[in-house]
PDB file of C-alpha atoms in Angstrom:
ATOM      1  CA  UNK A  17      -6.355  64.573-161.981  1.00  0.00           C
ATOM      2  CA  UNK A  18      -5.008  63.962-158.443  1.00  0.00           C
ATOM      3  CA  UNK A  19      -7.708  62.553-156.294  1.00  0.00           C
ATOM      4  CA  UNK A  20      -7.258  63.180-152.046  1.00  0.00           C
ATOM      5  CA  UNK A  21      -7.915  60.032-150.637  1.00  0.00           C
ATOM      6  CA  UNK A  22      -7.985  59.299-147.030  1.00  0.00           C
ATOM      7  CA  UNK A  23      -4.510  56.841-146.236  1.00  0.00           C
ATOM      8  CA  UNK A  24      -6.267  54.189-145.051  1.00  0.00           C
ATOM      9  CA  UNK A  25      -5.043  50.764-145.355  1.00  0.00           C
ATOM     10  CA  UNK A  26      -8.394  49.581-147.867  1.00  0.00           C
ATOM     11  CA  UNK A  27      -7.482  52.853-150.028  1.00  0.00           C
ATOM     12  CA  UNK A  28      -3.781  52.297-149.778  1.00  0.00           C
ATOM     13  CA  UNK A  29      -4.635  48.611-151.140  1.00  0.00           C
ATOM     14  CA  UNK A  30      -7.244  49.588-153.803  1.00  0.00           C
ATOM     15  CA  UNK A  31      -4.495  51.830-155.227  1.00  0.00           C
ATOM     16  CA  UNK A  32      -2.010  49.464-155.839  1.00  0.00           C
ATOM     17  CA  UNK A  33      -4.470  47.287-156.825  1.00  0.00           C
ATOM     18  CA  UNK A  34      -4.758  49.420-159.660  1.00  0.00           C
ATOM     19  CA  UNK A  35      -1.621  50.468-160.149  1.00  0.00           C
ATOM     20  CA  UNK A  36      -0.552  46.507-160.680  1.00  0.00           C
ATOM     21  CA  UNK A  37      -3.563  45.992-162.934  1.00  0.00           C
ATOM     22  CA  UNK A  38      -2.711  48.714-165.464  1.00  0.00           C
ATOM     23  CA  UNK A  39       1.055  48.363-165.536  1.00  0.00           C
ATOM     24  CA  UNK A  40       2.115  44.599-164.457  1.00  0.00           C
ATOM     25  CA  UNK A  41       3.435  43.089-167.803  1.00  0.00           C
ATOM     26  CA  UNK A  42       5.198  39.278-167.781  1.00  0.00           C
ATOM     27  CA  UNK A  43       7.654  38.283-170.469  1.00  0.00           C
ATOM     28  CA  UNK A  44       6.785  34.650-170.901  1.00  0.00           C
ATOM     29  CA  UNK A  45      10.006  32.836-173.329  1.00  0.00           C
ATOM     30  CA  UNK A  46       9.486  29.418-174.795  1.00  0.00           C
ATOM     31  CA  UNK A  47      10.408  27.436-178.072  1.00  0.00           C
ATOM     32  CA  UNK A  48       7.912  26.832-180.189  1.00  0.00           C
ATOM     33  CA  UNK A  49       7.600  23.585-182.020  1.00  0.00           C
ATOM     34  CA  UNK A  50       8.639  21.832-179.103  1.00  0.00           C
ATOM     35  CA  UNK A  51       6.661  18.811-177.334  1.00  0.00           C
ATOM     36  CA  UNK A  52       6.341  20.844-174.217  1.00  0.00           C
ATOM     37  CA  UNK A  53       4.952  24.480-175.731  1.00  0.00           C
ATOM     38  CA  UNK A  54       2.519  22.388-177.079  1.00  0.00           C
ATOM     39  CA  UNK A  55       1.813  20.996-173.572  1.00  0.00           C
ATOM     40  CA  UNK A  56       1.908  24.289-172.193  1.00  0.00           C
ATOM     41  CA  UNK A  57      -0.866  25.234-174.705  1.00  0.00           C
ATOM     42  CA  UNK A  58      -3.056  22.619-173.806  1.00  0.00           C
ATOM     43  CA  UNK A  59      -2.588  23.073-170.045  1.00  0.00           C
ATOM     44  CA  UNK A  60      -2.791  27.038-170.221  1.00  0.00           C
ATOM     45  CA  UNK A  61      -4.800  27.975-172.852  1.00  0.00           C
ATOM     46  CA  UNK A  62      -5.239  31.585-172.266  1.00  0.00           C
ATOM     47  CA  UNK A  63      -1.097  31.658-173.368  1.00  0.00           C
ATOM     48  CA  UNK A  64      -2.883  32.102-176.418  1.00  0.00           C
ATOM     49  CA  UNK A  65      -6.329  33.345-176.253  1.00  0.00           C
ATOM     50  CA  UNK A  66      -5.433  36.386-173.880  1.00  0.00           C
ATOM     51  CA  UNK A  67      -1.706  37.032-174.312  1.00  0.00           C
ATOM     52  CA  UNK A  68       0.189  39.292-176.718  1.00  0.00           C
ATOM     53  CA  UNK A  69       2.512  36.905-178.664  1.00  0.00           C
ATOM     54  CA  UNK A  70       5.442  38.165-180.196  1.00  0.00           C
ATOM     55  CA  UNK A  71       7.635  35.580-182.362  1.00  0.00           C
ATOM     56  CA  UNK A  72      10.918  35.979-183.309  1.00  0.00           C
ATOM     57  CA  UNK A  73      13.497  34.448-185.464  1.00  0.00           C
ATOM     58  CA  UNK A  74      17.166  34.279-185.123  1.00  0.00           C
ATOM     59  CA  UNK A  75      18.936  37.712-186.155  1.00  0.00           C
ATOM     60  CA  UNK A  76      22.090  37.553-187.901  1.00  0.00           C
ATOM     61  CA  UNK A  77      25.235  39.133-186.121  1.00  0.00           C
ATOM     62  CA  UNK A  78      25.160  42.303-188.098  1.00  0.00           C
ATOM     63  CA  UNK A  79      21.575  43.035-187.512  1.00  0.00           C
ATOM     64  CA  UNK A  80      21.968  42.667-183.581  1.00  0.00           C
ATOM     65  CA  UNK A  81      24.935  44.942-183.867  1.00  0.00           C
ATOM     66  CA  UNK A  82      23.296  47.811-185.493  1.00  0.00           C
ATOM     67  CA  UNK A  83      20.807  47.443-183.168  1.00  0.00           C
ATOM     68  CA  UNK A  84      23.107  47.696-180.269  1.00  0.00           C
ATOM     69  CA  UNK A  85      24.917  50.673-181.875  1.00  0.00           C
ATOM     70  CA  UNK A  86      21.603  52.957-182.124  1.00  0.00           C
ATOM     71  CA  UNK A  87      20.250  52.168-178.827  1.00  0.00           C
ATOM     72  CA  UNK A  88      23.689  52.590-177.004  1.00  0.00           C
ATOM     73  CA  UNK A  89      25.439  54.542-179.067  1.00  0.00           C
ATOM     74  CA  UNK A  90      29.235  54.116-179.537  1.00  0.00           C
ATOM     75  CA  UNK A  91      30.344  50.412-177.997  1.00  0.00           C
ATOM     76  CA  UNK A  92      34.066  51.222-178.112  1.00  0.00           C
ATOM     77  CA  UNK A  93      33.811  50.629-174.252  1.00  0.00           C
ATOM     78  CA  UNK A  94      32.892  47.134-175.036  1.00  0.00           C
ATOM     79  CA  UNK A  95      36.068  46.373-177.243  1.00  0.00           C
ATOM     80  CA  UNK A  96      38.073  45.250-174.957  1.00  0.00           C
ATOM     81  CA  UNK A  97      34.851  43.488-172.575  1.00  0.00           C
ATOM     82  CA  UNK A  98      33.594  41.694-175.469  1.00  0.00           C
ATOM     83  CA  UNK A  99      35.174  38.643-177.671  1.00  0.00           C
ATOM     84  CA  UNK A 100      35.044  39.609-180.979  1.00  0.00           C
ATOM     85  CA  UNK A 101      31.730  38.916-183.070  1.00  0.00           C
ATOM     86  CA  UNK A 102      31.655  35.985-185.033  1.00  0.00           C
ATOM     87  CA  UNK A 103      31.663  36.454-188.651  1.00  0.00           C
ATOM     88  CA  UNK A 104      27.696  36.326-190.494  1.00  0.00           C
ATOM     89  CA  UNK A 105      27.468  33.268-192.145  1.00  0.00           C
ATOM     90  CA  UNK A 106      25.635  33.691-195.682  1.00  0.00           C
TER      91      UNK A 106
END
């Protein structure tokens, strides 16, 4: 539905308002285990209670390279940008 709404600076507002509220998203990055995430906890404790947490642990080489091959396709480009990968360690 598209509403008509007189462009008034209060509507203008209220609309952006919304717009913010239903689409603002914050990557927040720490280390966990660490003196000060656990700090951070104590201090903000809706990191927790009212956040999305994702955790992830280290990839190895390979797996970040297929991943980088579906999602942009073929990296000859990058052959000659990029230093050669480090071989995975086992």
């Amino acid at each position: 539905h598209e509403y008509k709404i007189e462009p008034t600076r209060e509507n203008i507002f209220s609309v952006f308002r919304k717009a913010i509220h239903d689409d603002f998203h914050v990557v927040f990055s720490m280390r966990p285990g660490t003196a000060e995430f656990r700090r951070r906890l104590r201090v903000f404790p809706s990191l927790l209670a009212s956040c999305g947490t994702d955790w992830f642990d280290p990839w190895p080489d390979t797996a970040l390279l297929t991943c980088a091959e579906r999602y942009f396709g073929d990296l000859s480009w990058a052959s000659e940008a990029l230093p050669a990968l480090p071989e995975s360690k086992p």
